[in-house]
Every structure is written in C-alpha cells, then in structure tokens.
XYZ file of C-alpha atoms in Angstrom:
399
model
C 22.020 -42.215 -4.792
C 22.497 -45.472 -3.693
C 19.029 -46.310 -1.331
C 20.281 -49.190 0.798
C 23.256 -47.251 1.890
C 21.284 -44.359 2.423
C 18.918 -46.084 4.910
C 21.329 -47.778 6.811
C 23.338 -44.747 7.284
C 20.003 -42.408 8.030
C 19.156 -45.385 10.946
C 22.795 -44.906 12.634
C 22.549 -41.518 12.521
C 21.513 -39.182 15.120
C 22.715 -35.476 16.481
C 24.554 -36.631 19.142
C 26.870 -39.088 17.725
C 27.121 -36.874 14.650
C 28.485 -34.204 17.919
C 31.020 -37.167 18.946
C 31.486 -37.289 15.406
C 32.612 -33.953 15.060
C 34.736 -33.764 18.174
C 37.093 -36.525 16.900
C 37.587 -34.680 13.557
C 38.964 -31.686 15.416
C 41.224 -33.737 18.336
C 42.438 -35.681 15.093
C 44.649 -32.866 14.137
C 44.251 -30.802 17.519
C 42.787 -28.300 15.390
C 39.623 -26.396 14.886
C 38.040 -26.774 11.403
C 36.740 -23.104 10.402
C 34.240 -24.784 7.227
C 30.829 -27.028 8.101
C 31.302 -30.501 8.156
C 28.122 -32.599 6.075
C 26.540 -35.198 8.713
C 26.746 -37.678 6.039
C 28.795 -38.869 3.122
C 27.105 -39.366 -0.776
C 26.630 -43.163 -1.605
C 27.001 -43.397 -5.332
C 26.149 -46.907 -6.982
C 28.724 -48.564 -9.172
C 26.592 -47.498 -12.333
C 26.763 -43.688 -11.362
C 30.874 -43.860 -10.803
C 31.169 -45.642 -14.008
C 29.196 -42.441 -15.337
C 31.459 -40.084 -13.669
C 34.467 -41.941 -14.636
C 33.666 -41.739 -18.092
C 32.537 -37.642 -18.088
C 35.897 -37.259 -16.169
C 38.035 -39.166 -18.847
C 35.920 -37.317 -21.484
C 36.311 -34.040 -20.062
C 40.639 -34.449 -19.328
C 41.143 -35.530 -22.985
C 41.182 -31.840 -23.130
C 44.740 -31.855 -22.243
C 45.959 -34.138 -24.819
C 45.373 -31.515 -27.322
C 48.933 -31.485 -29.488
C 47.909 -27.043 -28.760
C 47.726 -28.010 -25.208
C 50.218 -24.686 -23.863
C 49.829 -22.538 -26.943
C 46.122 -22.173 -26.505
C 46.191 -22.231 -23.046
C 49.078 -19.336 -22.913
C 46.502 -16.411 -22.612
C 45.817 -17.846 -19.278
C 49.381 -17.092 -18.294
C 49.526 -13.197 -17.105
C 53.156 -11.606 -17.036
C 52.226 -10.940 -13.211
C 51.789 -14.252 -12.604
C 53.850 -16.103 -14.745
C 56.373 -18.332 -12.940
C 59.293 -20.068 -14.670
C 61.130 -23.512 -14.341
C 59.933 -26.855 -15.501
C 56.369 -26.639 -15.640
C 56.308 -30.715 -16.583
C 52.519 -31.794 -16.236
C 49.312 -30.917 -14.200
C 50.349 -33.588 -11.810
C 46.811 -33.382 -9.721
C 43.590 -32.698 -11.621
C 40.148 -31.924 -10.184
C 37.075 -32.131 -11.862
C 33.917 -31.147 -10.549
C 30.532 -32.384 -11.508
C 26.703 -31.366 -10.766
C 25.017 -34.427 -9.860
C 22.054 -34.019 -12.305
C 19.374 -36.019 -13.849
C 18.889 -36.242 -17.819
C 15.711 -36.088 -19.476
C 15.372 -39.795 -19.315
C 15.672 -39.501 -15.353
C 19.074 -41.137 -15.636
C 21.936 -39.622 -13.530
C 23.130 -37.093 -15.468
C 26.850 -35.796 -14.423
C 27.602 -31.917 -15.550
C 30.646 -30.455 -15.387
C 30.920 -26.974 -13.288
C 34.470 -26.368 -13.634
C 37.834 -28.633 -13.645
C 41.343 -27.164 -12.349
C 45.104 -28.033 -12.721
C 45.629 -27.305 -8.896
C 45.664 -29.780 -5.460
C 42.589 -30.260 -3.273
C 42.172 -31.415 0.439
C 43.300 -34.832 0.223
C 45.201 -35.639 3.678
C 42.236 -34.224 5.693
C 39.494 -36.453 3.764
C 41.631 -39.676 3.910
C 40.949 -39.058 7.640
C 37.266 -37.712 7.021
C 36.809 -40.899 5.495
C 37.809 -42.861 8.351
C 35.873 -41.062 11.101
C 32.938 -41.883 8.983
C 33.614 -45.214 9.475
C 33.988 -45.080 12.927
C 30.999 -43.434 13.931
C 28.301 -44.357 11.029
C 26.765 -47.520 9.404
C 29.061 -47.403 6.309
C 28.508 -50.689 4.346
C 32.504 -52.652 4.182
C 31.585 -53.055 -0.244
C 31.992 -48.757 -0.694
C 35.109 -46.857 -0.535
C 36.452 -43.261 -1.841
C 39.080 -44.674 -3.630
C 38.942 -45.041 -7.414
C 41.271 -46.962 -9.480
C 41.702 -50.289 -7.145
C 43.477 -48.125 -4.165
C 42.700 -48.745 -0.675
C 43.917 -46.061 2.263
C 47.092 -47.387 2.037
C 47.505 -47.441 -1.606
C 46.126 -44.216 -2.005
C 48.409 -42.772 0.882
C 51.529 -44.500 -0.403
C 51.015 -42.881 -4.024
C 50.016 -39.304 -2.418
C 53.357 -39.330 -0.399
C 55.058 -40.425 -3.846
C 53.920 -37.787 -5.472
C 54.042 -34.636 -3.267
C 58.114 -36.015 -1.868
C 59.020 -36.574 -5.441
C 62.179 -39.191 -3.548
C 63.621 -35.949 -1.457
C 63.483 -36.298 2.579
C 60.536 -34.586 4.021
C 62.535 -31.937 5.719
C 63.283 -30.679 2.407
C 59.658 -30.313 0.636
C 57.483 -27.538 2.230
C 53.772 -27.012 1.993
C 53.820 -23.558 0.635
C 51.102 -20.942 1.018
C 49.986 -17.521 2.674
C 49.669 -17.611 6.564
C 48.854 -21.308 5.855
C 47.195 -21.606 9.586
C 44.910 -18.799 8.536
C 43.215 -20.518 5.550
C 40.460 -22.244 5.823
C 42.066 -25.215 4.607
C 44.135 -25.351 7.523
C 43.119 -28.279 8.851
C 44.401 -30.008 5.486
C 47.870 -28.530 5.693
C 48.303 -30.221 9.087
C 46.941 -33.361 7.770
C 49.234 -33.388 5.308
C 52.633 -32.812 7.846
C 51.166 -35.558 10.296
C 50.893 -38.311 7.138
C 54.212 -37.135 5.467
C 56.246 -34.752 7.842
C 56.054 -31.552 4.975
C 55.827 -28.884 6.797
C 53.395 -25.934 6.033
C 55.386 -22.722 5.758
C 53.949 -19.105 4.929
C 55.774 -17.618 1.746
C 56.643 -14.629 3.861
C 59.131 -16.787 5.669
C 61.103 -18.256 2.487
C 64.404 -17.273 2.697
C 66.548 -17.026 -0.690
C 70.420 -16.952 -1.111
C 70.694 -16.361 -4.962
C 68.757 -19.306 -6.670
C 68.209 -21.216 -3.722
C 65.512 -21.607 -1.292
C 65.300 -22.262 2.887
C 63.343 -22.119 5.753
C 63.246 -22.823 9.664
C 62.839 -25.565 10.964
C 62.931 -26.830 14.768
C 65.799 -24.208 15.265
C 67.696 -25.162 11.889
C 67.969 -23.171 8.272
C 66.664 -25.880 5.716
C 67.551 -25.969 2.447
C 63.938 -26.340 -0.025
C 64.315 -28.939 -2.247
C 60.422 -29.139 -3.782
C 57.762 -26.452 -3.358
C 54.024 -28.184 -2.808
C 52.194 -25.004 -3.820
C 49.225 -23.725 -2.368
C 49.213 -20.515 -3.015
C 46.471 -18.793 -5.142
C 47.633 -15.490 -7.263
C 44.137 -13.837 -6.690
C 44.736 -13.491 -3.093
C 48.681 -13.292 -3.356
C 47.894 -10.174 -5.778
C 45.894 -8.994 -2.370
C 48.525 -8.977 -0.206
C 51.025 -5.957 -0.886
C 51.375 -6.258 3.352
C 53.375 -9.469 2.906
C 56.768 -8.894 3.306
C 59.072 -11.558 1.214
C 61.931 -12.140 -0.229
C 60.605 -14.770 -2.370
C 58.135 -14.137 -5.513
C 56.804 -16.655 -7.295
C 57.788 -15.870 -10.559
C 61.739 -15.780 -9.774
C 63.654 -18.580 -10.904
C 64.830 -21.339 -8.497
C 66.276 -24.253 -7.848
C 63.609 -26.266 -6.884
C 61.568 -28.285 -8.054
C 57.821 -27.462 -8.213
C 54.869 -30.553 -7.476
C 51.776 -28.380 -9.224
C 53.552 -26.100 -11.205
C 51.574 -23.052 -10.300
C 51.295 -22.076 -13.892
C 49.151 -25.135 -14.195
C 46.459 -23.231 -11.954
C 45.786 -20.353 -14.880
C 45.992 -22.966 -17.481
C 43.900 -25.671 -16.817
C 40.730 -23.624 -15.133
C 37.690 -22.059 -15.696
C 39.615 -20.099 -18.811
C 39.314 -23.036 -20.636
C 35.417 -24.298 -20.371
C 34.319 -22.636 -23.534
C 36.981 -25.044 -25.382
C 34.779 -28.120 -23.723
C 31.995 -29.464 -25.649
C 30.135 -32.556 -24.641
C 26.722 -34.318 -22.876
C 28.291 -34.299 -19.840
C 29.706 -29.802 -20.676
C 27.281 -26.983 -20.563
C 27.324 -24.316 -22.576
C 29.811 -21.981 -21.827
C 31.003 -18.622 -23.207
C 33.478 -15.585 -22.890
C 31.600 -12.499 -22.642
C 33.795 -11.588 -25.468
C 32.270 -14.015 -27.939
C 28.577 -12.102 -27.532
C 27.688 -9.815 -29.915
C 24.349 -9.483 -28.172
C 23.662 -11.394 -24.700
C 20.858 -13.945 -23.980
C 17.369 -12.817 -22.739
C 17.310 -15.085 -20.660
C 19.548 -14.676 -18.530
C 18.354 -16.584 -15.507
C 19.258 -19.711 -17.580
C 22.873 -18.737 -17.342
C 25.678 -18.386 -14.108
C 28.337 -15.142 -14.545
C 31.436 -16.576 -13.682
C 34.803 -14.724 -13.898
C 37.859 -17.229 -14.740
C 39.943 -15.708 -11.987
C 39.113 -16.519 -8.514
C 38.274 -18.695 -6.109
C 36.052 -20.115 -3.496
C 33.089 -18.644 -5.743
C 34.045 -15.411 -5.190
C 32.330 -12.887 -7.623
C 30.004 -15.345 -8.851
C 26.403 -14.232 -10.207
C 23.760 -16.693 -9.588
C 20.970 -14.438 -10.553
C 22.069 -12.887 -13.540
C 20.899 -8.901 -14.235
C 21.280 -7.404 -17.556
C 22.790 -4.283 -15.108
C 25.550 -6.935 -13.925
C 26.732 -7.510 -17.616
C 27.149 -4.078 -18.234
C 28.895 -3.531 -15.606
C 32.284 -5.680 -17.041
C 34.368 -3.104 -19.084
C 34.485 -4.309 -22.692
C 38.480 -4.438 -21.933
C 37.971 -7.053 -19.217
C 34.884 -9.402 -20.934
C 37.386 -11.994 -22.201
C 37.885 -13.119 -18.198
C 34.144 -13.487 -17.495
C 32.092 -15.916 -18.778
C 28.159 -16.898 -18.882
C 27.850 -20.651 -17.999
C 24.648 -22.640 -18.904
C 22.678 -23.128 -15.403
C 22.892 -26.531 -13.900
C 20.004 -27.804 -12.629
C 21.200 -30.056 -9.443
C 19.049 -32.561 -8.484
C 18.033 -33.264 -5.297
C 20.122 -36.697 -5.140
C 20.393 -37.116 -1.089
C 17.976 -37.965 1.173
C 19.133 -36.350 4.461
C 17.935 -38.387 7.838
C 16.127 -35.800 8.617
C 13.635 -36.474 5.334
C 14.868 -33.283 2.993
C 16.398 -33.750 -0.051
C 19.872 -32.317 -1.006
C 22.102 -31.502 -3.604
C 25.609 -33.009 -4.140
C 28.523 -31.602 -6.421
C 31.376 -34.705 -6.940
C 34.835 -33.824 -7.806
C 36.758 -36.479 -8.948
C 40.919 -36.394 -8.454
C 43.288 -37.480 -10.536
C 46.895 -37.964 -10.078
C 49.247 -37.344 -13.228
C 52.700 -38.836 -12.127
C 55.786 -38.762 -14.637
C 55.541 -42.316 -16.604
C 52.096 -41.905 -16.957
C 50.363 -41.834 -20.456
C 47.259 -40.135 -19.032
C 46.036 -38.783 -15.764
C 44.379 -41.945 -12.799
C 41.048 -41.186 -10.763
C 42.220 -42.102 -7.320
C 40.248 -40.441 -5.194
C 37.087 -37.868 -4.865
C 35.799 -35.101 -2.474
C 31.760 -34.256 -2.461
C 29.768 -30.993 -1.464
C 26.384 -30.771 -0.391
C 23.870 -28.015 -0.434
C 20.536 -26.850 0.194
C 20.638 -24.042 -1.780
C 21.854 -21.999 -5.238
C 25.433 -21.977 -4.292
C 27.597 -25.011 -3.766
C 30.556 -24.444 -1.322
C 31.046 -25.617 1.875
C 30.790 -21.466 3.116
C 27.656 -21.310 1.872
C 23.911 -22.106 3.864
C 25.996 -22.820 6.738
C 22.749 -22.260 9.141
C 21.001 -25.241 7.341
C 21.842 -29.045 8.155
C 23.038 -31.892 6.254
C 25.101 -29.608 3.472
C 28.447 -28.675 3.785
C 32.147 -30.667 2.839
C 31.889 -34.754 2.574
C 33.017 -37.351 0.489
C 31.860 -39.836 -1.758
C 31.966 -43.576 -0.862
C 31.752 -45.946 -4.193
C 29.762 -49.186 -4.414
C 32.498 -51.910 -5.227
C-alpha cells in the first residue's frame, strides 16, 4: 500500500507498545475484546481509494434496479420474513480483496456486499488508539466522503436515533454481551446512550414494544437490529415474547429483511472487472474441473461459517439437489500480499467500505471503512489467530 506510511509506522512499532496498545483498547470500554486485534492499520494511497470508491459505486448500482424487491424476494423465507416499513438498506457494506490485475495495478475484487450494520462505534475508537500509540501521518484518515470523527459520529448518531431520545432506541440482538461483537455494542451505548438489550428480554403489550431500564419499563420506539436469523433459527432455548416477524410499532433502522436481500444471494446478478464469477449451484448442469479455482459458499450464514476453501468434487455432492439454489461456487480471489508487516512478512488485506443510505438521499455515501488482515486462505478476524500482524484493523486514506 502506501510505502512511506508503511515505514514510518513499521519504525514506531514494537511489541511492547503494541501491549500498551492493546491494554487501552480494552480499559476504553472496560471490556475484554474476545477477536485478535491487527498491530497495524492498512495505508491505502489516494489512487487505490479512488479505485475502491469507484468498484463500490459500481457494485451498489445494483440496488437501483427498477426489480430491486421483486428479484430479490426469493431471499425473503416465510420463517424469516418480518413486516413493517422496510424503507431502504440504510447501511451498506461492501467488501473487497485487495488484489493486483494483470498489469500489476491494484486490482479491488468484490467477496461479498450486505444490507446489514458493521462495527462502527468500536473502530471510531480503534482509530483513535492508533493514533495515540503509532506514527500515523496527520494527511490519512478512515473517513470517506469529507467526514472527520466528528462528522462521521454526528451522522452515525443521526441515523441509528432516527430524532427519538436514546432511552427509547435499543441495540437489539441475542445475549448481546456474548457475541463477539460485544465490545461494539458497548461502544455504541457510551457514544449514543442505546442500550444493548437481548431479544429474550423484549417485552410486548399488543403492538407495542418495552424493556428495562435502570429500574423503569421503557417504551421501544426504534429497533437497531443486530440480530442474525441463522443463529436466531439456533436458538429454540430462547425464551421470548417477541419474534421478529410480528408486527410492531416501531420503527426499524436496518430493516432486517434487508439482511436476506442484499447478500451473498445476490452475487451471481453482479457482473463487472472489479465481480468474480459467481454461480448458484443450481445454474450447473455439469460443475467445473477445476475446482480449486472456485470458493463453495452458501448464501446463508455468517462469520464464514460453512465455507469451502478447498473445493472436493465429494463436497458438491453432498448439497441435496433441493437445497443447490442457496450455495454457490465463487471464482477464487487471489489476495495479494499488499502489507508489509514490521516484522518483514507480507500480508493480505480485505477492505470493506460503508455506506450510509439516509432518507433524502438519491444514492447510498462511503463514510467510513473497516479492514481485515490475514496470513492465510481464510479472511476473518477468527481465523490464524496464532500468527501476528492479521486480524481486525482499519484503513487510513491518503488525503
């Protein structure tokens, strides 16, 4: 990425102060944080964020299909289908391989894009810590779009209160101090006061929504969902009176029927330099021989979960022919090694650039971005957690 950056950072950097570092992260929230922490951020040069700028707007024209819901509908199971105003994805992620092309440019390739919120609380602190411990040159920042910390915290807050009192807008999700996103969730209630509240503890009076809080019943104004149906589906031990796909009144900040829409269910509709190849298993009449060119994803999960790296003809056979329209084969990205770690290796980044989509907008605005780094095949911040210098970061921008 960017080399001046790089070796300034590399020259502040040692294990001890990365140690301090650490320690600060976790006494910023008073709270351990379960995933590994990258030593460094990703420097990426003003030509490479003008590159994933464009792929991102390229990619997100997607939704202004006039089709937009119809095609997107199969998505939508009758398990999981939850009513009310579904208005707009209003945050959008969109995660890229950083690649090169075969002219040894930077090459940005998409891995998968979602209708559903990110960490973005914890990494505005992240951000800062960096700062505060490392040689981070004043001319790069994380935010896109010409926000600062402030601007980018002011527009958050607009968007997740939606103009109702704190008190009334929950952070909802399952046993939300048992995720591993934890750390986010109290980010999120020390910037803005929402509280993070486990569904299990929703209490409903006909059509309307409350919860506890310091000693009071609440009434629940505007839902911030969290809460992913693959694991909700998981938890017949949850007692509630509240389902998801009862009608309320309350309003929803990412509608969680945005999550099945706008997901890895609709890659094969991308095409694109910046989209692999992507396919339902359902569109094969005969599979690929070569099959370690290709990633089996299935559209449904999360975290990576049930992801095939090293593809086996046995693996493909063993999806019923009833169930091959919610697995696909994804062309294999080849990540480059884009990082130069201080301790000389070389690692791979994955960006994801966020976008907020707030009512009055004509099209969704990069504000902000998250990175993971990794030494090996799979990119997640659970994944070679015994190696160094991989794990969740962010991306700071050349100005």
């Amino acid at each position: 990425m960017h080399a001046n950056a790089r070796q300034r950072f590399n020259a502040s950097f040692s294990p001890e102060r990365y140690g301090s570092f650490l320690r600060a992260l976790e006494s910023e929230w008073n709270f351990p944080i379960s995933f590994r922490v990258a030593e460094t951020p990703v420097f990426i040069p003003a030509a490479h964020r003008d590159t994933l700028l464009r792929a991102g707007g390229e990619v997100l024209e997607f939704l202004s299909r006039p089709d937009l819901l119809e095609v997107t509908r199969p998505a939508l199971h009758p398990r999981t289908f939850v009513p009310g105003d579904e208005g707009r994805p209003t945050t959008l992620c969109v995660d890229f391989a950083a690649t090169l092309g075969p002219d040894g440019e930077f090459l940005p390739q998409l891995i998968e894009f979602q209708g559903f919120p990110t960490m973005f609380a914890y990494k505005v602190g992240l951000q800062r810590l960096y700062r505060r411990f490392f040689d981070v040159p004043d001319n790069f920042s994380p935010f896109l779009g010409g926000l600062d910390e402030a601007g980018f915290t002011e527009r958050l807050g607009r968007l997740l209160l939606g103009g109702h009192s704190p008190e009334n807008v929950v952070l909802l999700e399952i046993e939300p101090l048992k995720q591993n996103t934890a750390v986010d969730f109290l980010a999120t209630k020390k910037m803005f006061g929402i509280e993070p509240v486990c569904l299990s503890e929703i209490v409903r009076e006909g059509r309307r929504l409350f919860y506890r809080r310091n000693g009071r019943t609440v009434q629940i104004h505007r839902l911030f969902n969290r809460v992913i149906f693959d694991e909700l589906l998981q938890r017949d031990d949850l007692p509630r009176q509240f389902d998801l796909t009862e009608e309320v009144d309350a309003e929803w900040v990412c509608h969680p029927n945005w999550y099945g829409r706008i997901s890895k269910f609709c890659m094969p509709m991308l095409h694109g330099r910046y989209v692999p190849e992507s396919r339902l298993l359902s569109d094969f009449d005969r599979f690929p021989e070569d099959l370690d060119g290709y990633v089996l994803k299935p559209l449904y999960s999360f975290s990576g979960t049930g992801v095939r790296y090293h593809v086996r003809p046995e693996d493909l056979d063993a999806v019923p022919e009833n169930d091959r329209s919610n697995w696909m084969l994804q062309r294999k990205v080849d990540y480059a090694p884009m990082v130069r770690a201080a301790d000389e290796g070389s690692v791979k980044v994955e960006i994801r650039m966020i976008y907020f989509w707030e009512n009055g907008l004509p099209r969704p605005e990069p504000v902000f971005n998250i990175c993971r780094l990794s030494r090996g095949d799979m990119i997640g911040v659970k994944y070679n957690a015994n190696k160094t210098f991989v794990g969740g970061t962010i991306g700071f921008f050349e100005n």
